[in-house]
XYZ file of C-alpha atoms in Angstrom:
712
model
C -16.358 -0.684 -54.686
C -14.382 2.558 -55.837
C -13.696 4.555 -53.174
C -12.380 1.437 -51.425
C -9.827 0.438 -54.204
C -9.041 4.091 -53.497
C -8.431 3.384 -49.974
C -6.381 0.338 -50.646
C -4.217 2.147 -53.828
C -3.730 5.285 -50.239
C -2.318 2.584 -47.833
C -0.340 0.589 -50.152
C 1.166 4.275 -51.759
C 2.158 4.849 -47.647
C 3.505 1.887 -48.132
C 6.219 2.294 -50.416
C 6.328 6.123 -49.237
C 6.590 5.062 -45.116
C 8.372 7.627 -43.668
C 9.205 7.601 -39.926
C 7.910 8.892 -37.219
C 9.013 10.592 -33.887
C 8.378 7.136 -31.688
C 11.233 5.269 -34.258
C 13.940 5.569 -31.842
C 12.010 4.993 -28.560
C 12.601 1.682 -26.252
C 8.895 0.458 -25.764
C 7.913 -2.270 -28.138
C 4.525 -1.082 -28.054
C 6.282 2.457 -29.057
C 8.008 0.540 -32.110
C 5.053 -1.336 -33.666
C 4.091 2.495 -33.925
C 6.951 4.475 -35.298
C 6.152 3.953 -39.025
C 2.499 4.773 -38.491
C 1.184 7.807 -41.123
C 0.123 9.781 -38.089
C 2.448 11.319 -36.748
C 2.684 10.849 -33.368
C 4.958 11.848 -30.555
C 6.042 9.747 -27.215
C 4.526 11.506 -23.924
C 7.123 15.189 -23.689
C 8.098 18.595 -23.763
C 8.525 18.657 -26.829
C 4.791 17.111 -27.910
C 3.382 19.658 -25.624
C 4.458 22.347 -26.796
C 3.918 21.506 -29.675
C 0.694 21.568 -29.065
C 0.853 25.083 -27.224
C 2.763 26.411 -30.659
C -0.143 25.304 -32.650
C -2.969 25.757 -30.823
C -4.504 21.449 -31.010
C -5.471 19.094 -28.302
C -3.565 16.338 -27.715
C -5.392 12.488 -28.786
C -3.820 10.708 -26.648
C -3.556 6.593 -26.484
C -2.834 4.604 -24.061
C -1.632 0.643 -24.927
C 1.023 -2.275 -24.912
C 2.949 -4.778 -27.459
C 0.352 -7.226 -27.296
C -3.028 -5.557 -26.307
C -4.731 -7.173 -29.551
C -8.235 -4.644 -29.884
C -4.132 -1.948 -29.533
C -3.817 -4.130 -32.379
C -7.396 -3.956 -33.827
C -7.173 -0.185 -33.556
C -3.897 0.348 -34.869
C -4.087 -1.441 -38.185
C -8.241 -0.159 -38.514
C -6.427 3.229 -38.282
C -4.454 4.706 -37.388
C -2.620 2.972 -40.120
C -5.170 4.174 -42.815
C -3.971 7.288 -44.568
C -6.863 8.705 -44.783
C -7.163 9.006 -41.253
C -3.793 10.007 -39.882
C -4.418 13.178 -41.999
C -6.904 14.038 -39.558
C -5.096 13.666 -36.790
C -2.445 15.131 -38.224
C -4.300 17.899 -39.158
C -6.587 18.937 -35.863
C -4.726 16.869 -33.376
C -0.231 16.478 -32.143
C -0.369 12.743 -30.710
C 0.042 10.723 -28.830
C 1.259 7.966 -28.078
C 1.804 6.192 -24.506
C 3.136 2.603 -23.215
C 0.758 0.790 -20.461
C 3.507 -0.384 -18.821
C 6.462 1.978 -19.297
C 4.940 4.683 -17.712
C 2.054 3.482 -14.814
C 1.685 6.404 -14.272
C 0.335 8.029 -16.429
C -1.402 5.364 -17.360
C -2.829 5.078 -14.910
C -4.027 9.342 -13.549
C -5.223 8.792 -17.265
C -7.225 5.610 -16.988
C -9.060 6.841 -13.628
C -10.623 9.441 -16.221
C -12.087 7.371 -18.390
C -13.341 5.619 -14.676
C -14.704 9.404 -13.718
C -15.994 10.042 -17.558
C -17.396 6.084 -18.854
C -18.076 4.461 -15.827
C -15.570 1.779 -17.846
C -11.735 1.154 -19.016
C -9.312 -0.456 -20.695
C -7.012 -0.734 -23.336
C -6.094 0.669 -25.856
C -7.318 4.269 -23.909
C -7.723 7.236 -25.913
C -7.648 10.034 -24.229
C -8.632 13.960 -25.777
C -7.124 16.927 -23.184
C -5.435 20.500 -23.717
C -1.928 21.233 -24.258
C -1.520 21.465 -20.050
C -2.056 17.576 -20.014
C -6.110 18.914 -18.462
C -8.990 15.758 -20.229
C -12.284 16.962 -22.033
C -12.917 13.487 -23.464
C -12.072 9.916 -22.594
C -13.268 6.347 -24.562
C -11.165 3.129 -25.114
C -11.767 1.785 -28.894
C -13.461 3.119 -31.566
C -13.755 1.839 -34.960
C -13.180 3.990 -38.283
C -16.881 4.715 -38.661
C -19.681 5.254 -36.442
C -21.622 1.979 -35.941
C -24.055 0.627 -34.664
C -24.732 4.506 -32.458
C -20.662 4.640 -31.419
C -19.066 7.161 -32.795
C -16.384 6.413 -35.520
C -12.584 7.747 -35.214
C -13.685 9.519 -38.139
C -16.507 11.042 -36.572
C -15.257 12.336 -33.304
C -11.895 14.234 -34.418
C -14.445 15.734 -37.234
C -16.984 17.121 -34.688
C -13.145 17.384 -31.072
C -12.675 20.013 -35.034
C -15.368 21.939 -34.571
C -15.667 22.170 -30.743
C -12.185 23.219 -30.751
C -13.070 25.797 -32.552
C -16.613 27.153 -31.607
C -17.271 25.786 -28.449
C -13.603 26.436 -26.912
C -14.939 26.978 -23.780
C -17.607 24.287 -22.508
C -14.212 22.064 -23.523
C -12.237 24.020 -21.361
C -14.340 24.566 -18.726
C -15.333 20.590 -19.058
C -11.860 19.977 -17.956
C -11.296 21.773 -15.455
C -14.117 19.438 -13.683
C -13.299 16.416 -14.865
C -9.988 17.961 -13.325
C -10.605 18.508 -9.692
C -12.561 15.411 -9.800
C -9.515 13.367 -10.130
C -8.220 15.335 -7.390
C -10.568 15.188 -5.459
C -10.921 10.488 -5.341
C -7.454 10.676 -4.336
C -8.036 12.988 -0.569
C -8.333 9.367 1.588
C -10.198 9.577 4.491
C -8.110 7.066 6.950
C -10.754 5.462 9.993
C -8.876 3.214 11.843
C -6.790 -0.089 11.788
C -8.290 -3.424 9.604
C -9.710 -5.762 11.679
C -10.470 -9.558 11.840
C -14.012 -8.584 10.936
C -13.313 -7.079 7.963
C -10.936 -9.942 6.963
C -14.448 -11.692 7.183
C -16.746 -10.124 5.428
C -13.690 -10.590 2.140
C -14.803 -14.389 2.847
C -17.935 -13.659 2.417
C -18.232 -11.323 -0.129
C -16.166 -14.689 -2.013
C -18.125 -17.093 -1.415
C -21.072 -15.511 -2.369
C -19.405 -14.769 -5.949
C -17.595 -18.577 -6.948
C -19.027 -20.585 -9.240
C -19.461 -23.738 -7.499
C -19.602 -25.962 -11.535
C -16.401 -24.430 -12.342
C -13.968 -22.257 -9.701
C -13.105 -19.422 -10.351
C -15.792 -16.294 -9.481
C -17.986 -14.382 -10.988
C -19.553 -14.746 -14.750
C -17.075 -13.991 -18.328
C -15.009 -13.617 -18.489
C -13.010 -14.817 -15.419
C -10.314 -13.743 -14.546
C -7.184 -16.211 -12.203
C -7.688 -13.702 -9.255
C -4.395 -14.572 -7.727
C -5.352 -12.400 -5.280
C -7.859 -14.052 -4.278
C -6.688 -17.696 -4.077
C -3.745 -16.518 -1.335
C -6.548 -14.659 0.733
C -8.130 -18.056 1.499
C -5.920 -19.862 2.019
C -4.084 -17.633 4.555
C -8.658 -17.562 5.977
C -8.773 -21.083 6.510
C -5.461 -21.514 7.920
C -7.085 -19.246 10.612
C -10.296 -20.384 10.466
C -9.666 -24.014 10.126
C -13.483 -23.022 7.694
C -12.634 -26.624 4.326
C -15.276 -24.416 2.976
C -12.635 -21.800 1.288
C -9.842 -24.285 1.159
C -12.735 -26.130 -1.342
C -13.233 -23.052 -3.232
C -9.148 -22.537 -3.730
C -8.564 -26.049 -4.824
C -11.407 -25.914 -7.146
C -10.818 -23.139 -8.893
C -6.521 -24.650 -8.986
C -7.817 -27.953 -10.430
C -10.564 -26.390 -12.126
C -7.908 -23.796 -14.222
C -4.605 -26.253 -14.457
C -7.145 -28.272 -16.386
C -8.755 -25.463 -18.795
C -7.655 -24.059 -22.269
C -6.695 -20.855 -20.076
C -3.354 -22.873 -18.715
C -1.346 -23.854 -21.953
C -0.567 -27.617 -21.942
C 1.387 -28.311 -24.505
C 4.677 -25.245 -23.283
C 2.956 -24.854 -19.778
C 2.067 -21.512 -18.429
C -1.394 -19.250 -18.394
C -3.265 -17.145 -20.474
C -4.475 -13.591 -19.183
C -7.327 -14.979 -19.049
C -11.019 -17.258 -19.442
C -13.713 -15.423 -21.565
C -15.927 -18.528 -20.992
C -17.673 -19.248 -17.609
C -15.905 -22.641 -18.093
C -11.986 -21.353 -18.552
C -11.626 -23.608 -22.126
C -11.416 -20.183 -24.678
C -8.707 -17.857 -22.888
C -7.798 -14.449 -24.322
C -4.005 -16.260 -25.645
C -1.775 -13.254 -24.045
C 0.554 -14.494 -21.138
C 1.982 -12.297 -18.761
C 4.905 -12.188 -16.632
C 3.377 -11.069 -13.713
C 0.095 -14.210 -14.017
C 3.047 -16.789 -13.718
C 3.962 -15.642 -10.524
C 1.746 -14.908 -9.211
C -0.646 -18.209 -10.845
C 2.931 -20.037 -9.077
C 3.374 -18.664 -5.773
C -0.585 -19.451 -6.087
C -0.188 -23.011 -6.767
C 2.953 -23.949 -3.892
C 1.348 -22.096 -0.742
C -1.680 -25.038 -2.110
C 1.112 -28.052 -2.746
C 2.606 -26.288 1.376
C -1.067 -26.477 3.139
C -2.806 -29.409 0.599
C 0.450 -31.607 0.833
C -1.461 -32.256 -3.739
C 1.493 -33.200 -6.097
C -0.256 -32.048 -8.663
C -0.299 -27.833 -7.397
C 3.713 -28.046 -7.180
C 4.218 -29.457 -10.162
C 1.704 -27.009 -11.620
C 4.647 -25.096 -9.897
C 6.579 -26.369 -11.816
C 6.065 -26.186 -14.977
C 5.452 -22.312 -15.249
C 8.673 -22.059 -13.891
C 9.646 -24.317 -16.824
C 7.719 -21.991 -19.478
C 9.248 -18.903 -17.833
C 13.273 -19.917 -18.377
C 12.439 -21.167 -21.226
C 11.017 -19.097 -22.496
C 10.466 -14.759 -20.806
C 14.156 -15.197 -19.487
C 17.246 -13.129 -20.658
C 20.212 -13.320 -21.498
C 21.719 -10.961 -19.349
C 19.837 -12.623 -15.716
C 15.975 -10.423 -16.203
C 12.896 -12.148 -17.361
C 10.915 -10.649 -20.543
C 7.115 -9.042 -20.108
C 4.715 -10.630 -22.093
C 3.617 -12.538 -25.290
C 0.767 -12.166 -27.325
C -2.199 -13.468 -28.175
C -1.686 -13.527 -32.075
C 0.526 -15.153 -34.527
C 0.697 -14.372 -38.355
C -3.295 -11.899 -37.170
C -5.044 -14.394 -35.891
C -6.028 -14.603 -31.887
C -4.432 -17.755 -30.746
C -3.178 -19.300 -33.712
C 0.089 -20.913 -32.494
C -1.738 -22.515 -28.522
C -4.838 -24.344 -31.498
C -4.780 -27.314 -33.136
C -7.093 -29.704 -35.554
C -7.368 -33.233 -34.771
C -5.207 -34.086 -38.246
C -2.110 -32.576 -37.108
C -1.973 -33.894 -34.157
C -1.974 -37.810 -36.125
C 0.536 -35.853 -38.638
C 3.171 -35.551 -35.230
C 2.194 -39.306 -32.897
C 1.885 -42.613 -34.069
C -2.084 -43.729 -34.041
C -2.306 -45.308 -31.020
C -0.425 -41.920 -29.362
C -2.328 -39.494 -30.945
C -5.672 -41.687 -30.150
C -4.260 -41.708 -26.362
C -3.901 -38.138 -26.600
C -7.224 -36.911 -27.875
C -9.140 -38.599 -25.984
C -7.327 -37.084 -22.733
C -7.302 -33.161 -23.828
C -10.575 -33.589 -25.686
C -9.694 -33.122 -29.075
C -12.008 -33.432 -31.760
C -12.843 -33.680 -35.737
C -15.684 -30.574 -36.027
C -13.532 -28.920 -33.009
C -14.675 -26.745 -30.186
C -12.482 -23.019 -30.830
C -15.091 -20.349 -32.699
C -12.233 -17.972 -34.777
C -13.243 -14.449 -33.625
C -13.587 -13.246 -36.974
C -17.271 -15.008 -38.125
C -18.446 -16.297 -34.132
C -18.379 -19.800 -36.576
C -16.890 -23.134 -34.698
C -13.348 -24.270 -36.607
C -11.784 -27.578 -36.251
C -9.366 -25.934 -34.073
C -9.086 -27.475 -30.711
C -7.808 -25.740 -27.930
C -6.254 -28.676 -25.406
C -7.771 -28.689 -22.197
C -8.785 -32.239 -19.625
C -11.910 -32.916 -17.790
C -9.563 -34.354 -13.984
C -6.308 -34.501 -14.035
C -3.900 -35.654 -15.351
C -2.158 -37.602 -12.081
C -6.264 -38.695 -11.420
C -6.614 -40.343 -15.610
C -3.082 -42.495 -14.626
C -4.523 -43.646 -11.769
C -7.809 -45.182 -14.195
C -5.988 -46.242 -17.631
C -2.467 -47.636 -16.432
C -1.515 -49.463 -12.273
C 1.808 -48.203 -13.314
C 1.340 -44.166 -12.404
C 4.475 -43.150 -12.320
C 4.991 -45.264 -16.377
C 1.931 -43.504 -18.201
C 2.651 -40.349 -16.533
C 5.891 -40.499 -18.504
C 4.664 -41.933 -21.686
C 2.357 -39.131 -21.667
C 4.875 -37.029 -21.063
C 6.612 -37.745 -24.728
C 4.223 -37.360 -26.376
C 3.056 -34.136 -25.084
C 7.387 -33.158 -25.581
C 6.404 -34.226 -30.084
C 4.031 -32.033 -30.005
C 5.355 -29.061 -28.959
C 8.754 -29.973 -30.369
C 5.920 -29.859 -33.629
C 4.514 -26.527 -32.534
C 7.414 -25.138 -32.115
C 8.653 -24.294 -36.336
C 4.490 -22.123 -36.359
C 5.201 -18.517 -35.888
C 5.238 -17.402 -32.400
C 3.207 -14.247 -31.434
C 5.565 -11.544 -30.904
C 7.494 -10.725 -27.595
C 7.394 -7.464 -25.065
C 11.343 -8.217 -24.166
C 12.247 -5.466 -22.466
C 12.882 -6.174 -18.155
C 10.941 -4.318 -15.320
C 12.089 -4.097 -12.581
C 7.892 -4.800 -10.338
C 7.315 -7.775 -12.814
C 10.208 -8.817 -12.288
C 10.202 -8.281 -8.570
C 7.522 -10.887 -8.896
C 8.621 -14.084 -10.371
C 12.305 -13.240 -8.358
C 9.380 -13.584 -4.760
C 7.982 -17.350 -6.733
C 11.412 -18.226 -7.828
C 12.957 -17.735 -4.368
C 9.332 -19.685 -2.536
C 9.588 -22.244 -5.362
C 12.859 -22.579 -4.926
C 12.342 -23.328 -1.414
C 9.464 -25.315 -0.972
C 10.125 -27.474 -3.404
C 13.600 -27.762 -2.976
C 14.935 -27.104 -6.304
C 18.098 -25.174 -6.315
C 17.329 -23.895 -10.048
C 15.060 -22.356 -9.092
C 17.078 -19.867 -5.786
C 19.245 -19.902 -9.181
C 17.349 -18.237 -11.641
C 16.069 -16.415 -9.005
C 19.498 -14.926 -7.827
C 20.659 -14.370 -11.077
C 17.951 -11.890 -11.693
C 18.307 -9.653 -8.537
C 21.700 -9.753 -9.165
C 21.040 -7.849 -12.926
C 18.771 -5.335 -11.532
C 20.730 -4.053 -8.714
C 23.572 -3.781 -11.464
C 21.377 -2.719 -14.960
C 18.521 -0.509 -13.389
C 20.015 0.935 -10.132
C 21.389 4.665 -10.054
C 24.718 5.170 -9.306
C 22.562 6.670 -6.225
C 20.978 3.713 -5.170
C 17.619 4.769 -6.842
C 16.042 2.192 -8.620
C 14.891 2.234 -12.275
C 11.574 1.046 -14.239
C 12.744 -0.667 -17.880
C 15.880 -2.301 -19.474
C 15.422 -3.215 -22.819
C 18.467 -3.940 -25.525
C 21.092 -2.879 -22.314
C 19.275 0.830 -21.879
C 17.702 1.652 -18.335
C 15.726 4.424 -18.429
C 12.074 5.361 -16.477
C 12.898 6.932 -12.500
C 11.076 3.951 -10.469
C 7.795 3.181 -10.025
C 6.033 2.320 -6.518
C 5.769 -0.520 -7.301
C 9.280 -1.319 -8.335
C 10.317 -1.174 -4.736
C 7.324 -3.210 -3.019
C 7.820 -6.286 -5.634
C 11.708 -5.984 -5.857
C 11.807 -5.491 -1.962
C 9.858 -9.219 -0.925
C 11.583 -10.719 -3.942
C 14.376 -9.893 -2.108
C 12.474 -10.819 1.608
C 11.884 -14.080 0.239
C 15.466 -15.302 -1.120
C 16.065 -14.140 2.273
C 13.962 -17.034 3.521
C 15.730 -19.100 0.715
C 19.227 -18.154 1.220
C 20.104 -16.427 4.302
C 22.292 -14.672 2.204
C 22.526 -11.414 4.211
C 23.006 -9.185 1.863
C 19.275 -9.913 0.149
C 18.798 -8.903 3.507
C 20.027 -5.518 3.638
C 19.428 -4.518 -0.138
C 15.676 -5.491 1.187
C 16.662 -3.228 4.252
C 17.868 -0.226 1.459
C 15.723 -0.334 -0.877
C 12.569 0.231 2.028
C 13.831 3.080 3.390
C 14.785 4.534 -0.282
C 11.371 3.905 -0.869
C 10.081 5.453 2.973
C 11.967 8.618 2.147
C 11.116 9.087 -1.898
C 7.448 7.627 -1.883
C 5.714 7.707 1.653
C 3.592 10.444 2.728
C 4.706 12.217 5.693
C 1.530 13.466 5.882
C -1.301 11.007 6.663
C 1.126 7.965 5.620
C 0.323 5.695 2.901
C 3.077 5.500 0.126
C 2.585 7.323 -2.983
C 2.872 5.940 -7.233
C 5.920 8.139 -7.744
C 8.543 10.082 -5.766
C 8.969 13.002 -4.721
C 10.583 14.072 -7.452
C 8.903 12.503 -9.948
C 6.923 13.510 -12.952
C 4.643 16.176 -12.521
C 1.262 14.647 -13.798
C -1.897 16.619 -13.082
C -2.173 14.914 -9.542
C 0.295 12.588 -7.002
C -1.754 8.663 -6.951
C -2.056 5.879 -4.193
C -2.795 3.140 -5.885
C -4.290 0.864 -3.128
C -7.087 -1.398 -5.456
C -5.234 -4.763 -5.722
C -6.178 -6.031 -10.148
C -4.419 -7.374 -11.813
C -0.912 -6.830 -9.292
C -1.580 -6.011 -6.384
C -0.668 -2.370 -5.642
C 2.623 -1.576 -4.973
C 0.959 0.075 -0.683
C -0.256 -3.792 -0.307
C 2.840 -5.519 -0.940
C 4.851 -2.859 0.970
C 2.270 -3.700 4.069
C 3.209 -6.604 4.141
C 7.135 -6.080 3.286
C 7.062 -3.415 6.079
C 5.657 -6.012 8.969
C 7.837 -9.000 7.629
C 11.099 -6.402 8.589
C 10.260 -5.649 11.389
C 9.729 -8.859 12.445
C 12.751 -9.600 9.998
C 15.119 -7.441 11.988
C 13.035 -6.038 14.927
C 12.518 -2.255 13.678
C 9.629 -1.578 15.069
C 9.325 1.433 13.087
C 8.270 -0.747 10.038
C 5.423 -1.813 11.638
C 4.197 1.436 12.223
C 3.925 2.140 8.441
C 2.004 -1.156 8.415
C -0.172 0.510 10.527
C -0.787 4.238 8.613
C -0.987 2.463 6.028
C -3.892 0.215 7.146
C -5.640 3.132 8.467
C -4.482 5.471 5.664
C -7.557 3.204 2.242
C -9.197 1.374 5.454
C -12.262 3.126 4.732
C -12.097 1.848 0.835
C -11.220 -1.580 1.962
C -14.197 -2.135 4.568
C -16.777 -0.540 1.267
C -14.753 -2.924 -0.936
C -13.133 -6.026 1.036
C -13.193 -8.096 -2.587
C -10.843 -5.440 -4.342
C -8.896 -5.844 -1.555
C -7.748 -9.291 -1.084
C -3.474 -8.414 -1.308
C -3.860 -6.216 1.364
C -5.435 -8.647 2.969
C -3.186 -10.964 3.735
C -0.886 -7.945 5.461
C -3.839 -7.780 7.380
C -4.372 -11.311 8.111
C -0.892 -11.181 8.588
C -1.504 -7.782 11.508
C -3.810 -9.382 12.924
C -2.555 -12.212 13.812
C -1.262 -14.405 15.414
C 1.698 -14.061 13.702
C 5.820 -15.622 14.540
C 9.117 -15.191 14.678
C 10.948 -17.981 14.247
C 14.860 -18.346 14.820
C 16.716 -21.040 14.053
C 20.412 -21.726 15.532
C 22.940 -24.189 14.178
C 25.320 -25.355 12.982
C 24.821 -24.398 8.438
C 25.133 -27.409 6.262
C 24.917 -29.667 9.961
C 22.447 -32.456 9.107
C 20.085 -31.440 12.586
C 20.088 -28.188 11.136
C 18.948 -29.118 7.365
C 16.659 -31.247 9.022
C 14.957 -28.454 10.772
C 15.053 -26.232 8.134
C 13.017 -28.648 5.598
C 10.664 -29.321 8.033
C 9.544 -25.882 8.652
C 9.974 -25.351 5.112
C 7.672 -27.988 3.930
C 4.396 -26.295 5.877
C 1.458 -23.359 5.086
C 3.040 -21.493 7.494
C 2.298 -17.612 5.926
C 2.583 -15.377 8.668
C 6.039 -15.982 10.049
C 9.600 -14.764 9.440
C 11.885 -17.154 9.412
C 15.573 -16.818 10.080
C 19.083 -18.748 10.438
C 21.514 -18.042 13.039
C 25.358 -19.875 11.734
C 26.214 -21.255 15.198
C 29.430 -22.420 14.256
C 30.253 -18.768 13.358
C 30.956 -16.747 16.127
C 30.019 -13.319 15.056
C 27.371 -13.900 12.446
C 26.798 -11.278 9.770
C 22.896 -10.994 10.639
C 23.362 -10.111 14.215
C 24.115 -7.059 12.703
C 20.244 -5.768 10.545
C 18.613 -8.125 12.751
C 18.633 -6.824 16.623
C 17.730 -9.869 18.597
C 18.932 -13.039 17.695
C 22.612 -12.040 18.899
C 22.619 -14.365 21.652
C 19.954 -16.669 20.320
C 22.368 -20.188 20.488
C 22.345 -23.942 20.195
C 20.815 -25.465 22.680
C 22.493 -28.577 24.114
C 25.054 -28.289 21.376
C 21.851 -29.074 18.510
C 19.654 -26.762 16.340
C 17.065 -25.092 17.905
C 14.025 -22.771 17.200
C 12.881 -20.156 18.833
C 9.676 -19.029 18.141
C 7.221 -15.990 19.264
C 3.755 -15.539 18.675
C 2.706 -12.386 18.758
C 5.881 -10.916 20.242
C 5.933 -14.002 23.271
C 8.058 -16.460 22.928
C 7.936 -20.063 23.864
C 10.593 -22.708 25.076
C 13.514 -22.736 22.976
C 13.595 -26.816 20.775
C 15.824 -29.257 19.633
C 12.511 -30.676 17.845
C 11.145 -29.557 15.030
C 7.395 -31.216 15.707
C 7.291 -28.902 18.918
C 8.660 -26.525 16.963
C 5.446 -27.218 14.486
C 3.335 -26.985 17.185
C 4.419 -23.645 18.100
C 3.866 -22.325 14.648
C 0.053 -24.105 14.002
C -0.864 -22.390 17.625
C -3.162 -19.449 18.522
C -0.868 -17.677 20.929
């Protein structure tokens, strides 16, 4: 007890005499969270590496992000502890990196961790030489050793001894690890990916599908929107009903589960259990974007309004809680508030009954499965509390039909009760929000909002997408046209990565097809040319993650694995195929083919790890469709034709509108094959080409849709 009291005394003294470290001038919310640690943290940069060389010390590299739960735990447990801080300051030069700001650094050292430990995650802990070569890797470390797992105190002391007595062995190990890292990045291009790999991916996903609860595999369960986007295309290609059933079962289960915020909307990061009940409560912008896209496509494919409404609710959350005044979108919201994960989101029965009238409370408790003894385990004690994670057994529309013949009235009543709970919840202390704006994640939500505005005929989503694009092109772009990665508190910085270009181009293409404003198509083309000039591997093809003039790290990686977000190469391949059809520039199609070839063997080995890339392969294999609508802007026949086209699930089409009331419309400058497309018989006309073979022009939208559903 005396030791504990002494430690507490030291912590209290530190709090009183607290001073900032080198992170205090940074913009990253994650780095600023550690700016008053007693650890003498440095940001990544020459100052830190120069100090390590001068003082002959190894580097302690810690990588995380501001809404990472276990990053917070390790920080409170160790990095705020004066004893550990003194040890770290004596033995190391310590560097903090925000993985969302510097994904290039994170990707390299996460690969190192996976090579050395066969696992990875955040916080990521790397020990390395002053020339950035790693000799030890891990993730979270407790303060003290326990249950056979080395603690941070013992680890630091061990490394201190090894650096003095076995330096030669450590350096030799770091050289081997660096060579292994560089060997991983050597590609073996093969033949282009073909339809067979689509079949293999479908087979693997079918085997992993949880027929009872939806989703893939066991706990923890991730939403995996790439898998669902791929399966929707596979269903469209093959008419295999099972593929669509997998998608629908999963989308319904997620929307009804605790992974979905039933009161404030939006999806949490993942489910810790197989039933989608207990989430990791963090909310990420990219999850909202990719899941909104998935629900929108499911709505197009099935006509089920539940999916369209879910997309609307996701957008409600994003526009309400993640929008910046400038027009961009914030990155994430934490899982924790007041030191507890999920505290903001869970409810006791008593709380609900204090907010709602008795009958309303009983109805809400029945619908959302609220129990007196709760359904949420306290993470620290692993004991059940009286708190509830609200979730549904069936969809609200299904409930309405069962409980009330006047479905619309019932839904309005339930929504009124939900809003009362939401208003009450807003008085709670909210989780921390990471308010940095990232170009790549903003590109994803722009793509989703543009598609949402088009599919749902909601202009406000298109306006939000346009505002975000204007902000990025004004505030996250250099005078020479090159993109920047991060904006916060009026300052943009960090040269853009591949994902910034790929995702923003995707958003611009979707925005062009939603508005037919050629400014967005022109900007997509300009950024694609920049992307090719600065990221393309002219030796064997494919895009590097960093530009050719970026910081020189241990290796220059290419990413193809579709993880929480799709890889930049996967999205770039789809963009290139779309732009080839929109512009007629076949060089784009050739580069898409190179991407397919460069990563072909990796994809064939594990197709389910590359399902977003396979959406591009599905597009390339065909049939794919080029559609031009020629008609007078705003006329009823033109609007009717465009509206019908946008309702339908036609993933492998490009859509151009040529306004025939203009003598020389701007689209003629950017698309080299549309200048002769005009109205036929004086009416809006659809020109459909399938796999570069054109059908007869038609004024009949049903005929156009028939063409767009044919196989050739």
